[in-house]
mmCIF file of C-alpha atoms in Angstrom:
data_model
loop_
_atom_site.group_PDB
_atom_site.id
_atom_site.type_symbol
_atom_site.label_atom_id
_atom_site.label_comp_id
_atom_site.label_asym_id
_atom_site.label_seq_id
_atom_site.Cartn_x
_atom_site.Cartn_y
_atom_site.Cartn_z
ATOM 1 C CA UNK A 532 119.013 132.197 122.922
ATOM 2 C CA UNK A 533 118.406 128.989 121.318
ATOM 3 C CA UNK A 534 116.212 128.607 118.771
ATOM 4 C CA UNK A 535 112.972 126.115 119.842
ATOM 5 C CA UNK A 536 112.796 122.800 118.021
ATOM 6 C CA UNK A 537 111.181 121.987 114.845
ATOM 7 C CA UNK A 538 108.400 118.937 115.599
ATOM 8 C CA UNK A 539 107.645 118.010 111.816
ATOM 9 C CA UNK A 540 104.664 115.440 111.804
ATOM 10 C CA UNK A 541 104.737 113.672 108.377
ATOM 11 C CA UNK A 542 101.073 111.679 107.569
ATOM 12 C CA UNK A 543 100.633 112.245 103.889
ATOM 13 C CA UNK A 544 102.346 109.295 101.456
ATOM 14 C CA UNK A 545 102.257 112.553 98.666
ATOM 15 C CA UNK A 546 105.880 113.093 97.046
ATOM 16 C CA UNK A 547 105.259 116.932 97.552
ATOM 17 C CA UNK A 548 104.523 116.596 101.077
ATOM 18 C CA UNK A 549 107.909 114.339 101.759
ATOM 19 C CA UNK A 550 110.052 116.372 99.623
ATOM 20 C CA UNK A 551 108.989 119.355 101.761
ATOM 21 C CA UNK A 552 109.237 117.890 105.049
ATOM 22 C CA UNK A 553 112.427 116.760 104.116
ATOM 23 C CA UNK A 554 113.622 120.142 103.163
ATOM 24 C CA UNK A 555 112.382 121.895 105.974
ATOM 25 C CA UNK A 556 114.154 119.482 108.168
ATOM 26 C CA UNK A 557 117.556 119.401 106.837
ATOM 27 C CA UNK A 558 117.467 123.245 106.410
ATOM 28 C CA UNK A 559 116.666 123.809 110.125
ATOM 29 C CA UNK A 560 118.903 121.225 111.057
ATOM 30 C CA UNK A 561 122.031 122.476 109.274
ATOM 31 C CA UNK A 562 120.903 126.103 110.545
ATOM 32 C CA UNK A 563 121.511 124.800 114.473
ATOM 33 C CA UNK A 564 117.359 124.483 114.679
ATOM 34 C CA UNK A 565 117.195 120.933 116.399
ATOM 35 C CA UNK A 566 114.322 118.932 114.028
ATOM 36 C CA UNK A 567 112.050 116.020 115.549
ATOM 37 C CA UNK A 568 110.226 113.730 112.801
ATOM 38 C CA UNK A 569 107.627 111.756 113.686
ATOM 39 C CA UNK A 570 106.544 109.654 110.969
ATOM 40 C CA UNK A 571 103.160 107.794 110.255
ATOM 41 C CA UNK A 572 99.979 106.722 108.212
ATOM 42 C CA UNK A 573 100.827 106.135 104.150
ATOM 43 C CA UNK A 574 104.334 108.762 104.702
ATOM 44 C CA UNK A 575 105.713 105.444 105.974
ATOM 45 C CA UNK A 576 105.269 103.719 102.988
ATOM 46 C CA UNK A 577 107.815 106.153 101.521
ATOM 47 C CA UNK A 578 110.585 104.701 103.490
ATOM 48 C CA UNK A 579 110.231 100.946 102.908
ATOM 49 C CA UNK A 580 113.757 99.897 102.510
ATOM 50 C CA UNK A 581 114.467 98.668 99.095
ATOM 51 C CA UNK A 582 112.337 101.056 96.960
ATOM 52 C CA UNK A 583 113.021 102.931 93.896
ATOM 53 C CA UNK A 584 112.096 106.490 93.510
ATOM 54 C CA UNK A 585 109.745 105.576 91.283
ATOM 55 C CA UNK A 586 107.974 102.934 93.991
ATOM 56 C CA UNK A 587 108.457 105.216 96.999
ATOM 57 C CA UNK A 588 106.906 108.632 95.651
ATOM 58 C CA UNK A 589 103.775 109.444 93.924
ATOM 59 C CA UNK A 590 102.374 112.514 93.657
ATOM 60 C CA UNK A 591 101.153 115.294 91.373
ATOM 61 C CA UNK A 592 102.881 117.640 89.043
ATOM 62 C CA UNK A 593 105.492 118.954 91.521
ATOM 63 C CA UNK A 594 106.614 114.866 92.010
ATOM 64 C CA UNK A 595 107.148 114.791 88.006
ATOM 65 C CA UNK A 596 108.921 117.369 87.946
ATOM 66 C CA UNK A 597 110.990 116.567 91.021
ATOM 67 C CA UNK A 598 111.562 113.461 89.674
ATOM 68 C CA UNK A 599 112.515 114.600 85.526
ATOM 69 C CA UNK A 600 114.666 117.311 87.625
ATOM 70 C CA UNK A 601 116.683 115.287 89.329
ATOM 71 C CA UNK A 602 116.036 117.433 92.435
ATOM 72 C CA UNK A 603 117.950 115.886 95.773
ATOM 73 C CA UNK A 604 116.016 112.933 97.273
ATOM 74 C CA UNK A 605 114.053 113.613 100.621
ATOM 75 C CA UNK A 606 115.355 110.495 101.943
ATOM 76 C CA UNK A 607 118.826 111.567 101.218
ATOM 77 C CA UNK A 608 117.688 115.253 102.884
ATOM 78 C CA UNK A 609 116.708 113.550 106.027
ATOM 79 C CA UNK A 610 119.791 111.514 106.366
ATOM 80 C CA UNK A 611 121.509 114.967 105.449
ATOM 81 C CA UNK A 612 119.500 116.762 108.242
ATOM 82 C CA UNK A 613 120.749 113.597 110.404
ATOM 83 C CA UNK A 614 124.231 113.592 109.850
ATOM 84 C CA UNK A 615 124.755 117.454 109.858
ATOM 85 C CA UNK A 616 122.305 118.746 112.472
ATOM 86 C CA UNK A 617 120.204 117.656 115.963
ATOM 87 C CA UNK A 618 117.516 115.717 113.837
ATOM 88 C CA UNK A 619 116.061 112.558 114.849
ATOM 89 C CA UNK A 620 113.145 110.690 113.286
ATOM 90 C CA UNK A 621 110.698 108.237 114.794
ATOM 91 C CA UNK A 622 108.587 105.661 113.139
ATOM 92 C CA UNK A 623 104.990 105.671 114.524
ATOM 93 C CA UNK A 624 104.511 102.608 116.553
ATOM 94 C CA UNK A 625 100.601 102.196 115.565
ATOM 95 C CA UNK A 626 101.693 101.985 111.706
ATOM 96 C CA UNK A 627 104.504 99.845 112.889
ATOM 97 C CA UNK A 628 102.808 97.751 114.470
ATOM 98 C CA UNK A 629 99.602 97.125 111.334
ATOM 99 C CA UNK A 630 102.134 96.862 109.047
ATOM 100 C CA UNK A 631 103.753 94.579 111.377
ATOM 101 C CA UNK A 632 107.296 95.664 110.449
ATOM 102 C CA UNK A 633 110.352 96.099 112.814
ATOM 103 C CA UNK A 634 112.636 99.346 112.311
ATOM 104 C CA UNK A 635 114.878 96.921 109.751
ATOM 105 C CA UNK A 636 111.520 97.193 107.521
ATOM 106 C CA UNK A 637 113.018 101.395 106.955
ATOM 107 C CA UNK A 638 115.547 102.803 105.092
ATOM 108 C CA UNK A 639 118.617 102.269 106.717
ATOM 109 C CA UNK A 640 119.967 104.871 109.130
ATOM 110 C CA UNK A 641 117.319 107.474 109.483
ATOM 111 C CA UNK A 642 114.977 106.001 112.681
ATOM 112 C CA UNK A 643 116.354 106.612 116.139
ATOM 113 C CA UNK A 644 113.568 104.278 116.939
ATOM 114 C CA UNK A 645 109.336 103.788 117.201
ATOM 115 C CA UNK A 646 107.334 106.369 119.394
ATOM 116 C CA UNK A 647 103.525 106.996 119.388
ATOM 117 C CA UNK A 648 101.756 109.689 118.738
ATOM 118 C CA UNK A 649 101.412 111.026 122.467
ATOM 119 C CA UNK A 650 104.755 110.974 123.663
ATOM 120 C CA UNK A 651 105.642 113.161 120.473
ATOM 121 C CA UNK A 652 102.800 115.502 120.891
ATOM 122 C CA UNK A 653 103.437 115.843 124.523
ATOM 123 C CA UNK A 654 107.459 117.014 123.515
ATOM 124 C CA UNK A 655 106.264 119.136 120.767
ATOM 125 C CA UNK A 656 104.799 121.450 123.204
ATOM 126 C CA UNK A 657 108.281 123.127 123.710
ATOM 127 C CA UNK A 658 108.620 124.029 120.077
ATOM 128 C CA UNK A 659 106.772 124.850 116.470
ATOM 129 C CA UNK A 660 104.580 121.990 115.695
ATOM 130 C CA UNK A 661 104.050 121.625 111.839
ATOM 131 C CA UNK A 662 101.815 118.700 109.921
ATOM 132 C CA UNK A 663 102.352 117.384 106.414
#
């Protein structure tokens, strides 16, 4: 039996919250768990394209010590997750669209496209809905 997807809605701009998302999603991708991220509010801010680490993440003491430990990047985890597993990741279109940014705004390679908040909700009803 398959294993039901992963729905991964990422709202929070916090470091710890992105790093975990991130891990969650590569993990279940690479484990044959297909992963849907749907990204809004300030955790869009964290993929401007163009950004340091130090401009993309802030945080508390786990994003210090993230950071001083050189732990993997989550943007690098997602494109992981991408590349290795069933993951895709959409860019909310409300954000999108106050920000006024086009996909080319993101990090390069990581948005399948822009979907709003409905459409995902509506497909996360066939698997494990989780909110950071």
């Amino acid at each position: 039996m398959a294993a039901a997807p992963l729905f991964i809605l990422l709202c929070s701009g916090e470091h710890e919250k992105i790093q975990m998302a991130a891990m969650l999603a590569s993990v279940a991708a690479v484990s044959d768990r297909p992963v849907r991220v749907f990204v809004s509010m300030n955790a869009i801010l964290a993929f401007e394209k163009g950004k340091s680490a130090e401009e993309r993440y802030h945080g508390g003491e786990f994003s210090r010590l993230i950071k001083e430990n050189k732990v993997p990047d989550a943007i690098e985890l997602f494109g992981q997750g991408k590349m290795l597993g069933d993951m895709t990741m959409h860019a909310c279109s409300m954000v999108m669209d106050l920000k006024k940014w086009e996909l080319d705004h993101l990090a390069d390679g990581l948005f399948d496209g822009m979907l709003g908040l409905t459409k995902f909700l509506a497909d996360a009803e066939d698997g494990e809905l989780m909110t950071l």
